[in-house]
PDB file of C-alpha atoms and ligand atoms in Angstrom:
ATOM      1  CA  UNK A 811       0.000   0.000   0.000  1.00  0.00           C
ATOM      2  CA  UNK A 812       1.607   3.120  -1.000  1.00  0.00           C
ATOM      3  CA  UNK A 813       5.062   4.102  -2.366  1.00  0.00           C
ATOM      4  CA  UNK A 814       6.098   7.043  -0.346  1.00  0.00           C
ATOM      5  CA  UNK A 815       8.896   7.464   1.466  1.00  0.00           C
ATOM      6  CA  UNK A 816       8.358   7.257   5.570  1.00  0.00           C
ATOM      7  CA  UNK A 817       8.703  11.333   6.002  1.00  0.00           C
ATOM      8  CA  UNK A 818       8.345  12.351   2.654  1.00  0.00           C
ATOM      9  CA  UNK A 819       5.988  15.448   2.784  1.00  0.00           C
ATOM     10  CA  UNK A 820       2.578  14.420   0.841  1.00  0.00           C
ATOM     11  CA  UNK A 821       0.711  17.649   0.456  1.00  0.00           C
ATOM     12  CA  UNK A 822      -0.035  20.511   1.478  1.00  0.00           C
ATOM     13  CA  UNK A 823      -3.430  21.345   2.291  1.00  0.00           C
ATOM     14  CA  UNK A 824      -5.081  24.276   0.161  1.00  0.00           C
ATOM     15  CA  UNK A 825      -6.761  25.909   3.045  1.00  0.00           C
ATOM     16  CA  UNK A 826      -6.463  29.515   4.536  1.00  0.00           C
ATOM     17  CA  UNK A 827      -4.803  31.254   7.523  1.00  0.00           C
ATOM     18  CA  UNK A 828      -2.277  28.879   8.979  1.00  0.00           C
ATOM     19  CA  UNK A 829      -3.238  25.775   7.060  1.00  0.00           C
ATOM     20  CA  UNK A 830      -0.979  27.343   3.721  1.00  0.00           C
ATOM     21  CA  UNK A 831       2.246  26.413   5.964  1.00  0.00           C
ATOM     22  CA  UNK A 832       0.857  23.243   7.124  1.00  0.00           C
ATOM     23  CA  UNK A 833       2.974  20.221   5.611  1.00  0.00           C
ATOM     24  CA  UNK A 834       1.298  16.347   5.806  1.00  0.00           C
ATOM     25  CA  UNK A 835       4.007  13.753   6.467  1.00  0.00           C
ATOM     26  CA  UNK A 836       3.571   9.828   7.319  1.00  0.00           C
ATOM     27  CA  UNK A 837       4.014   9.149  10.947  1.00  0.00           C
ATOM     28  CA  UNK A 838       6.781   7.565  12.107  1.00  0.00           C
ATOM     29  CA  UNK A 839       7.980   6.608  15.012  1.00  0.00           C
ATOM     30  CA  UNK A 840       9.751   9.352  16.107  1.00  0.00           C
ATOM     31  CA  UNK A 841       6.669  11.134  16.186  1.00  0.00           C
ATOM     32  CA  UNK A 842       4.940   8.802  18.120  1.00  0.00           C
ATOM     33  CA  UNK A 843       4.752  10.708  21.283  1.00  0.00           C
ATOM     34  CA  UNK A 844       3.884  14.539  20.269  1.00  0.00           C
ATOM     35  CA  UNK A 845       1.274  12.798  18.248  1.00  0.00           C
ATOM     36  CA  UNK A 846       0.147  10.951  21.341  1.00  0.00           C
ATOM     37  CA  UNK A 847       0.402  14.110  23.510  1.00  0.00           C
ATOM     38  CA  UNK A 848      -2.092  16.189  20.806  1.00  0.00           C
ATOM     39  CA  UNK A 849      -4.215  13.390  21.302  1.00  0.00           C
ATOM     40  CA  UNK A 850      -4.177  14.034  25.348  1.00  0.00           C
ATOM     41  CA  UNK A 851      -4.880  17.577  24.830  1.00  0.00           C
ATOM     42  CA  UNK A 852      -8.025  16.996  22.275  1.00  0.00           C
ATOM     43  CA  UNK A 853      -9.475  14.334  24.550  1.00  0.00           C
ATOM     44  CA  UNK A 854     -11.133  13.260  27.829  1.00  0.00           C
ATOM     45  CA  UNK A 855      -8.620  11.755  30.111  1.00  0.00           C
ATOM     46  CA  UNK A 856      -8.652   8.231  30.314  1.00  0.00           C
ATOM     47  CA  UNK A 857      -8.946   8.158  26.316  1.00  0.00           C
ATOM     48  CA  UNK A 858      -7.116   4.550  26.429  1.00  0.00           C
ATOM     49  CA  UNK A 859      -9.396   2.858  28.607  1.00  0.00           C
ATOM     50  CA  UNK A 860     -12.223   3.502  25.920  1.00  0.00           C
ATOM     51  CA  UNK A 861     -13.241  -0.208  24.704  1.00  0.00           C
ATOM     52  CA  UNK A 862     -12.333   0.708  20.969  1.00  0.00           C
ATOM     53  CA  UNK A 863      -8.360   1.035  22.427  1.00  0.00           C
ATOM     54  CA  UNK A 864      -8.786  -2.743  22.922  1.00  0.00           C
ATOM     55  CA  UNK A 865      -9.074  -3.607  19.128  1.00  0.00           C
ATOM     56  CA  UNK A 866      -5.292  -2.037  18.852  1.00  0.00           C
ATOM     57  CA  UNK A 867      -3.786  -3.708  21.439  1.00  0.00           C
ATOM     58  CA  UNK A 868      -0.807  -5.419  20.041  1.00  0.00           C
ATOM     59  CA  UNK A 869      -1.672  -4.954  16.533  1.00  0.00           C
ATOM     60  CA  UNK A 870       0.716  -2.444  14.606  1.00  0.00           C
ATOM     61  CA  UNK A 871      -1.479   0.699  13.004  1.00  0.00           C
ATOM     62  CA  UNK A 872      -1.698   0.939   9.318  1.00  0.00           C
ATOM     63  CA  UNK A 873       1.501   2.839   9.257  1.00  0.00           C
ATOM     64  CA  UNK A 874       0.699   4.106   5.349  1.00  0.00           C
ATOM     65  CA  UNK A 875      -2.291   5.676   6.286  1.00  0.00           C
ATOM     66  CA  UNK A 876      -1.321   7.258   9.518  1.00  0.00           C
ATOM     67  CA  UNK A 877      -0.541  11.119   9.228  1.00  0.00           C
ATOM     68  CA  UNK A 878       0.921  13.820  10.789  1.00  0.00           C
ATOM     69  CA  UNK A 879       0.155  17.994   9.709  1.00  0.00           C
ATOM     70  CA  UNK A 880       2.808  20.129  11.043  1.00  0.00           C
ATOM     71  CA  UNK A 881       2.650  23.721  11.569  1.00  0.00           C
ATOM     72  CA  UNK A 882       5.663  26.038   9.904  1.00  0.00           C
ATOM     73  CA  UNK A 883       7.320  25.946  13.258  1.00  0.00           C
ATOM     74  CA  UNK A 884       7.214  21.925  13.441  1.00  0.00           C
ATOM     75  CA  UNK A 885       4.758  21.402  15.562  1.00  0.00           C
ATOM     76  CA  UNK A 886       2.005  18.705  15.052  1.00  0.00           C
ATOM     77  CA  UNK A 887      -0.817  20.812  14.847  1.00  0.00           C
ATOM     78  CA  UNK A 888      -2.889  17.243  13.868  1.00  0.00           C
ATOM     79  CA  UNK A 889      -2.595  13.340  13.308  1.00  0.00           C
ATOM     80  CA  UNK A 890      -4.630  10.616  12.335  1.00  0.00           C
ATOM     81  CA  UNK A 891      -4.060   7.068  12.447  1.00  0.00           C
ATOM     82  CA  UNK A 892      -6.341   4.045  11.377  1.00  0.00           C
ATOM     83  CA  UNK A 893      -5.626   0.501  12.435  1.00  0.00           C
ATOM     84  CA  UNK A 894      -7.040  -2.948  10.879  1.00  0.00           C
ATOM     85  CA  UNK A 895      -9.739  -4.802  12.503  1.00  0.00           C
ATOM     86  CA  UNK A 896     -12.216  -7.504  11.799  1.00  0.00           C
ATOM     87  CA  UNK A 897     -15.800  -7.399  11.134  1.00  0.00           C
ATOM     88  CA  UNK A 898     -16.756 -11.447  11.203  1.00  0.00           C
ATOM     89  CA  UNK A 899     -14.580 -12.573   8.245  1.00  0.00           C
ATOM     90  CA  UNK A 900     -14.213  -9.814   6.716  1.00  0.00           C
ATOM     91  CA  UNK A 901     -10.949  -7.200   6.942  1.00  0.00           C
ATOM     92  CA  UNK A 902     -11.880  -3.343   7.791  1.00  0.00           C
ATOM     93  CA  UNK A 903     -10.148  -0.172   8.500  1.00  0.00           C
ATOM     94  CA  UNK A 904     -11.113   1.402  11.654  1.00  0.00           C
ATOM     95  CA  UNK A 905     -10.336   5.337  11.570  1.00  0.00           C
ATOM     96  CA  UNK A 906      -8.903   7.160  14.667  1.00  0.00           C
ATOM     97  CA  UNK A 907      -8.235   8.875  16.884  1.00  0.00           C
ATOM     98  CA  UNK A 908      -7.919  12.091  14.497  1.00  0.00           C
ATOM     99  CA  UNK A 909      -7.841  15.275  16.471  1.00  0.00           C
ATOM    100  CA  UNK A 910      -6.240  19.212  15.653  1.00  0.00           C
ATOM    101  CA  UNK A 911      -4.890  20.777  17.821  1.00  0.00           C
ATOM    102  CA  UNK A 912      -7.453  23.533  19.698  1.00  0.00           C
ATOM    103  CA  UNK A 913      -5.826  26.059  18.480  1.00  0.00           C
ATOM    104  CA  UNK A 914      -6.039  24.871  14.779  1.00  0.00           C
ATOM    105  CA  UNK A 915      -9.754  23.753  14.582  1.00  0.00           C
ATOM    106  CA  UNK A 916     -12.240  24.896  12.279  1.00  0.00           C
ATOM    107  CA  UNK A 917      -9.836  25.890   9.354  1.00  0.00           C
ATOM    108  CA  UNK A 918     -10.357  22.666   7.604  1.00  0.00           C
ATOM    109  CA  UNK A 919      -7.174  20.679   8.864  1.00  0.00           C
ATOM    110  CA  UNK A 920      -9.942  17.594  10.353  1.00  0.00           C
ATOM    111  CA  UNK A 921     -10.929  17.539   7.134  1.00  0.00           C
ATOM    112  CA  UNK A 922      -8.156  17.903   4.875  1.00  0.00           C
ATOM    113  CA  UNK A 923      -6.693  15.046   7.228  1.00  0.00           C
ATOM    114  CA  UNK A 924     -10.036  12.782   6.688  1.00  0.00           C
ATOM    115  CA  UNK A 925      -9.675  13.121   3.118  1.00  0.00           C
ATOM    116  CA  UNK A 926      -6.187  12.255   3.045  1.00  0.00           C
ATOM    117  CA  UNK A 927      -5.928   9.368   4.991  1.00  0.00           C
ATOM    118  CA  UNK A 928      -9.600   7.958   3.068  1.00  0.00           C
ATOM    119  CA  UNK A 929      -7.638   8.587  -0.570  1.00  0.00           C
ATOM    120  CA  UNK A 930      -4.505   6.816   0.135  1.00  0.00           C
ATOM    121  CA  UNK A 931      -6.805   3.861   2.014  1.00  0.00           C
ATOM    122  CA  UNK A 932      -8.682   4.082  -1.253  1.00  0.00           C
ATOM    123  CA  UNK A 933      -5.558   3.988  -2.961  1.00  0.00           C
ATOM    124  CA  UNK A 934      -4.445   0.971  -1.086  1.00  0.00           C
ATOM    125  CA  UNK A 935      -7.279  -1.279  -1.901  1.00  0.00           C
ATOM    126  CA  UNK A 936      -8.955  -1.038   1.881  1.00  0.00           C
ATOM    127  CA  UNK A 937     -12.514  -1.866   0.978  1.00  0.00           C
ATOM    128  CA  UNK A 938     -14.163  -0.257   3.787  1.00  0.00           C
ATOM    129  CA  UNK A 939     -13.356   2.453   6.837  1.00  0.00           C
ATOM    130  CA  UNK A 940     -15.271   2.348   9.867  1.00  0.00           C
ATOM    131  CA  UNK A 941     -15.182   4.651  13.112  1.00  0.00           C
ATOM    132  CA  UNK A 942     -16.474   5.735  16.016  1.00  0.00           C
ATOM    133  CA  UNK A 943     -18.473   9.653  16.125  1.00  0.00           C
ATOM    134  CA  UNK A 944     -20.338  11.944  15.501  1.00  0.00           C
ATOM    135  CA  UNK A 945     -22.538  11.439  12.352  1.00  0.00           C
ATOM    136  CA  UNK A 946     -22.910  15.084  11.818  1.00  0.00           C
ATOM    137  CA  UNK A 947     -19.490  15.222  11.138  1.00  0.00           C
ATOM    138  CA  UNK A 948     -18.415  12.516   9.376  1.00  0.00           C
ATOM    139  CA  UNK A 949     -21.453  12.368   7.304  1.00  0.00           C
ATOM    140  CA  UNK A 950     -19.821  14.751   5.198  1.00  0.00           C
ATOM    141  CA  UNK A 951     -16.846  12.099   4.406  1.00  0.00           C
ATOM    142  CA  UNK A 952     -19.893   9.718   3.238  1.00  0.00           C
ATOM    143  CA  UNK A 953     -20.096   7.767   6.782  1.00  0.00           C
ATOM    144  CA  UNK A 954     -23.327   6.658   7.522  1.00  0.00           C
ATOM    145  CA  UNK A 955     -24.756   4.553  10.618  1.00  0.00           C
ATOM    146  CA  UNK A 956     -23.556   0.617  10.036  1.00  0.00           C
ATOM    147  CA  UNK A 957     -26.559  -1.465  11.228  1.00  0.00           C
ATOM    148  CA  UNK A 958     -25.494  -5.302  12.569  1.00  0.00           C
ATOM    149  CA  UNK A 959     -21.682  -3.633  13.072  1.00  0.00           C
ATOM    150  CA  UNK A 960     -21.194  -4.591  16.553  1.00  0.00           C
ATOM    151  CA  UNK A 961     -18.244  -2.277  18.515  1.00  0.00           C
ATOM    152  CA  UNK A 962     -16.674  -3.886  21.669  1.00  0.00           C
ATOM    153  CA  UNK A 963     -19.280  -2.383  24.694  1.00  0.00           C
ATOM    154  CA  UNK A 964     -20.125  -0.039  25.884  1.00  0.00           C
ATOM    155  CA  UNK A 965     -19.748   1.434  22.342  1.00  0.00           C
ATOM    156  CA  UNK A 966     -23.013   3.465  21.238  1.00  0.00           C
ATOM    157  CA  UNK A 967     -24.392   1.515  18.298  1.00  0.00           C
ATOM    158  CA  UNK A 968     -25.452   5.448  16.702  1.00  0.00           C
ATOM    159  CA  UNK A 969     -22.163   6.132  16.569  1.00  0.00           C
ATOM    160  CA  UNK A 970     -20.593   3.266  14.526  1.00  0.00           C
ATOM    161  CA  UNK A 971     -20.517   4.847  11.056  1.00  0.00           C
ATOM    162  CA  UNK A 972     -18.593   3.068   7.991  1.00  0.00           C
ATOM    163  CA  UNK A 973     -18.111   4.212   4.715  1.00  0.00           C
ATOM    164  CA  UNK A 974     -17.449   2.212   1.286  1.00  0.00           C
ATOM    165  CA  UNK A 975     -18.629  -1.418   0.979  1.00  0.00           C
ATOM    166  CA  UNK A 976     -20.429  -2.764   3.669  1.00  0.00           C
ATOM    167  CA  UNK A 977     -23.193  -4.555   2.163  1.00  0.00           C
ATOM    168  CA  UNK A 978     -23.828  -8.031   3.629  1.00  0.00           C
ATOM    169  CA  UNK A 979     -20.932  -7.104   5.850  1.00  0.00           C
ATOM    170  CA  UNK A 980     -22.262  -7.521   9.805  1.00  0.00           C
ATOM    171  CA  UNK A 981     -20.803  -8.839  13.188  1.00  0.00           C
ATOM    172  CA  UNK A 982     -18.642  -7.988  15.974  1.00  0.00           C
ATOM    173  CA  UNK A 983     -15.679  -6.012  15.278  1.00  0.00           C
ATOM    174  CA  UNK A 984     -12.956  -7.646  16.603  1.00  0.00           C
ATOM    175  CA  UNK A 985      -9.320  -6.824  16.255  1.00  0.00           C
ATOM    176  CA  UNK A 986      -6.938  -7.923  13.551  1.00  0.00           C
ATOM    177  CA  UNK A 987      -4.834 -11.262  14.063  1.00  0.00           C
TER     178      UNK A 987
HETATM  179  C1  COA B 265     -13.157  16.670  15.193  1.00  0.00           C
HETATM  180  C2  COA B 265     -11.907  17.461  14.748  1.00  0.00           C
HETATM  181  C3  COA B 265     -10.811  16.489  14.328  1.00  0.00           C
HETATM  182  C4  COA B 265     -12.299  18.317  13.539  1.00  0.00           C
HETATM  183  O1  COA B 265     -11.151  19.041  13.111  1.00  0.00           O
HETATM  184  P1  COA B 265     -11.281  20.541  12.557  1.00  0.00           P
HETATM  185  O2  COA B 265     -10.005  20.893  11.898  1.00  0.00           O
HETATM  186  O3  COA B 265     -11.761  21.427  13.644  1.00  0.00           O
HETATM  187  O4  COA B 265     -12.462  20.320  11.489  1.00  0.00           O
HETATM  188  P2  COA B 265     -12.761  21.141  10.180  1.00  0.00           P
HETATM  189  O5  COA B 265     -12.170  22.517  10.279  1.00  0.00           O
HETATM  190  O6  COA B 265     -12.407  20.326   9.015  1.00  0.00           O
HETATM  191  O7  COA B 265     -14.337  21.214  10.225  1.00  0.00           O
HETATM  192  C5  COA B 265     -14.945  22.066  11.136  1.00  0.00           C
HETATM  193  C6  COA B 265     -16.442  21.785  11.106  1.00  0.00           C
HETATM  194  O8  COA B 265     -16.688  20.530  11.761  1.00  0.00           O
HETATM  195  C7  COA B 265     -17.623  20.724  12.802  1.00  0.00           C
HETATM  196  N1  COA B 265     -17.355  19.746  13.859  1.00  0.00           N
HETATM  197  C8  COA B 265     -16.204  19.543  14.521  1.00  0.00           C
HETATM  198  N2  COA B 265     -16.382  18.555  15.420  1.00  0.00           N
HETATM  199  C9  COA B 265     -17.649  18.135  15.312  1.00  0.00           C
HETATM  200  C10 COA B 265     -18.435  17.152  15.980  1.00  0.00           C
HETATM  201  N3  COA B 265     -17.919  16.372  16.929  1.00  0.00           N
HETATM  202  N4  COA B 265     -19.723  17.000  15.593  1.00  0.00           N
HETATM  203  C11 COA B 265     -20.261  17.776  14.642  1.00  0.00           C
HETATM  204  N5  COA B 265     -19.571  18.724  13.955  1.00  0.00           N
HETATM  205  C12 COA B 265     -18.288  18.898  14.301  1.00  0.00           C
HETATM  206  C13 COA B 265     -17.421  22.156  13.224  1.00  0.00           C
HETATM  207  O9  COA B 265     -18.547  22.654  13.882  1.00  0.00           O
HETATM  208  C14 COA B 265     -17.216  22.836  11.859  1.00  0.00           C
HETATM  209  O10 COA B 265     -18.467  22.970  11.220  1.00  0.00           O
HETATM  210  P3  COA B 265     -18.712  23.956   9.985  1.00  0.00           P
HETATM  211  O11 COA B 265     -17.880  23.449   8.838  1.00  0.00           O
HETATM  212  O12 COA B 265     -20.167  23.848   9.704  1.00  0.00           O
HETATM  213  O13 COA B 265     -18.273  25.293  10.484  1.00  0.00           O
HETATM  214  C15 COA B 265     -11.409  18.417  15.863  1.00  0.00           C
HETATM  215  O14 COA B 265     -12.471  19.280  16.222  1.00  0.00           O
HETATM  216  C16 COA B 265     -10.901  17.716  17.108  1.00  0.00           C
HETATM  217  O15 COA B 265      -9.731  17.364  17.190  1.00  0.00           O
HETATM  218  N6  COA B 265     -11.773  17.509  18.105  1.00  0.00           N
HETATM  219  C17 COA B 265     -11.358  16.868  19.366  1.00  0.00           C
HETATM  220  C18 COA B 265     -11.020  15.406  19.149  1.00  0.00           C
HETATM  221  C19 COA B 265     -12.162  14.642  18.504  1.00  0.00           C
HETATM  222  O16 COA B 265     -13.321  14.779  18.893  1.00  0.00           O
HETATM  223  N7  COA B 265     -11.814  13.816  17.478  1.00  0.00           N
HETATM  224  C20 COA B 265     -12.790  13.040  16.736  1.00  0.00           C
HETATM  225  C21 COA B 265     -13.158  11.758  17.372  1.00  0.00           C
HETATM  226  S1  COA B 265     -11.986  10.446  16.997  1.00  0.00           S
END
């Protein structure tokens, strides 16, 4: 899946204000933890514990599709990352966490980093993307509510949204082996 280099800058988003100087790279490792400290700041404490965390324990993130946008200064500014899971038989992408940084929301980095990481999962051949949120939102990606798509409890079923193929696709989602 994908040719790019690790660090390669993909793109820069086409947006206003501060997203002109924003560059998107592939994570790597070494940005592992100032992506994991943006992700502290954007959410609730305790983030890890959610049940969804459990589907990535011990399986290795789709590193081709995870993403980093850094400010002109180098900071992250905001990540996403998307790991494989299971639904039944079947392989899926689950998508998250994606966050921007407080001070970066609402200039179109969230989605400029949606679209990104969907294309080059498109690219890739992943035949369907499923997360956890807020339909208002991510109905404008094309997510809609997957009926039968079972999260790991206490998941709320309205907020388990795919995107792409999922008909005839139903079950638990379980993580990746
Ligand atoms: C969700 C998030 C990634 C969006 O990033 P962003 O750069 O602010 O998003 P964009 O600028 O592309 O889009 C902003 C629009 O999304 C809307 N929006 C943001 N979060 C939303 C939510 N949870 N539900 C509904 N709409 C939402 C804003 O109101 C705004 O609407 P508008 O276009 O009508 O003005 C960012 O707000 C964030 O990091 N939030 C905290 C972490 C989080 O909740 N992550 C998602 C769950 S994994």
């Amino acid at each position: 899946m994908g040719t790019a280099k690790s660090h390669d800058a993909l793109a820069t988003p086409a947006g206003t204000g501060n997203n002109r100087a924003m560059e998107l790279h592939r994570e790597t490792e070494a940005d592992g933890w100032e992506v994991e400290a943006l992700f502290d700041t954007c959410f609730a404490p305790g983030r890890t514990a959610l049940s969804s965390y459990r589907l990535r324990d011990g399986v290795p993130p789709a590193r081709d599709l995870c993403l980093v946008a850094r400010g002109a200064a180098g900071e992250v500014a905001g990540a996403i990352r998307f790991w494989p899971v299971c639904v039944g038989p079947h392989s899926a992408m689950l998508l998250g966490p994606v966050a921007v940084h407080p001070t970066r929301q609402g200039e179109g980095l969230g989605a400029f980093l949606l679209q990104s990481g969907l294309d080059r999962a498109a690219v890739g051949g992943v035949a369907r993307v499923l997360l956890v949120g807020d339909a208002s939102y991510y109905g404008r990606f094309g997510f809609r509510r997957l009926r039968g798509v079972t999260m790991p409890p206490p998941t709320n079923p309205d907020r388990v949204l795919g995107v792409w193929d999922w008909d005839g696709i139903a079950g638990s989602v379980t993580r990746a082996v």
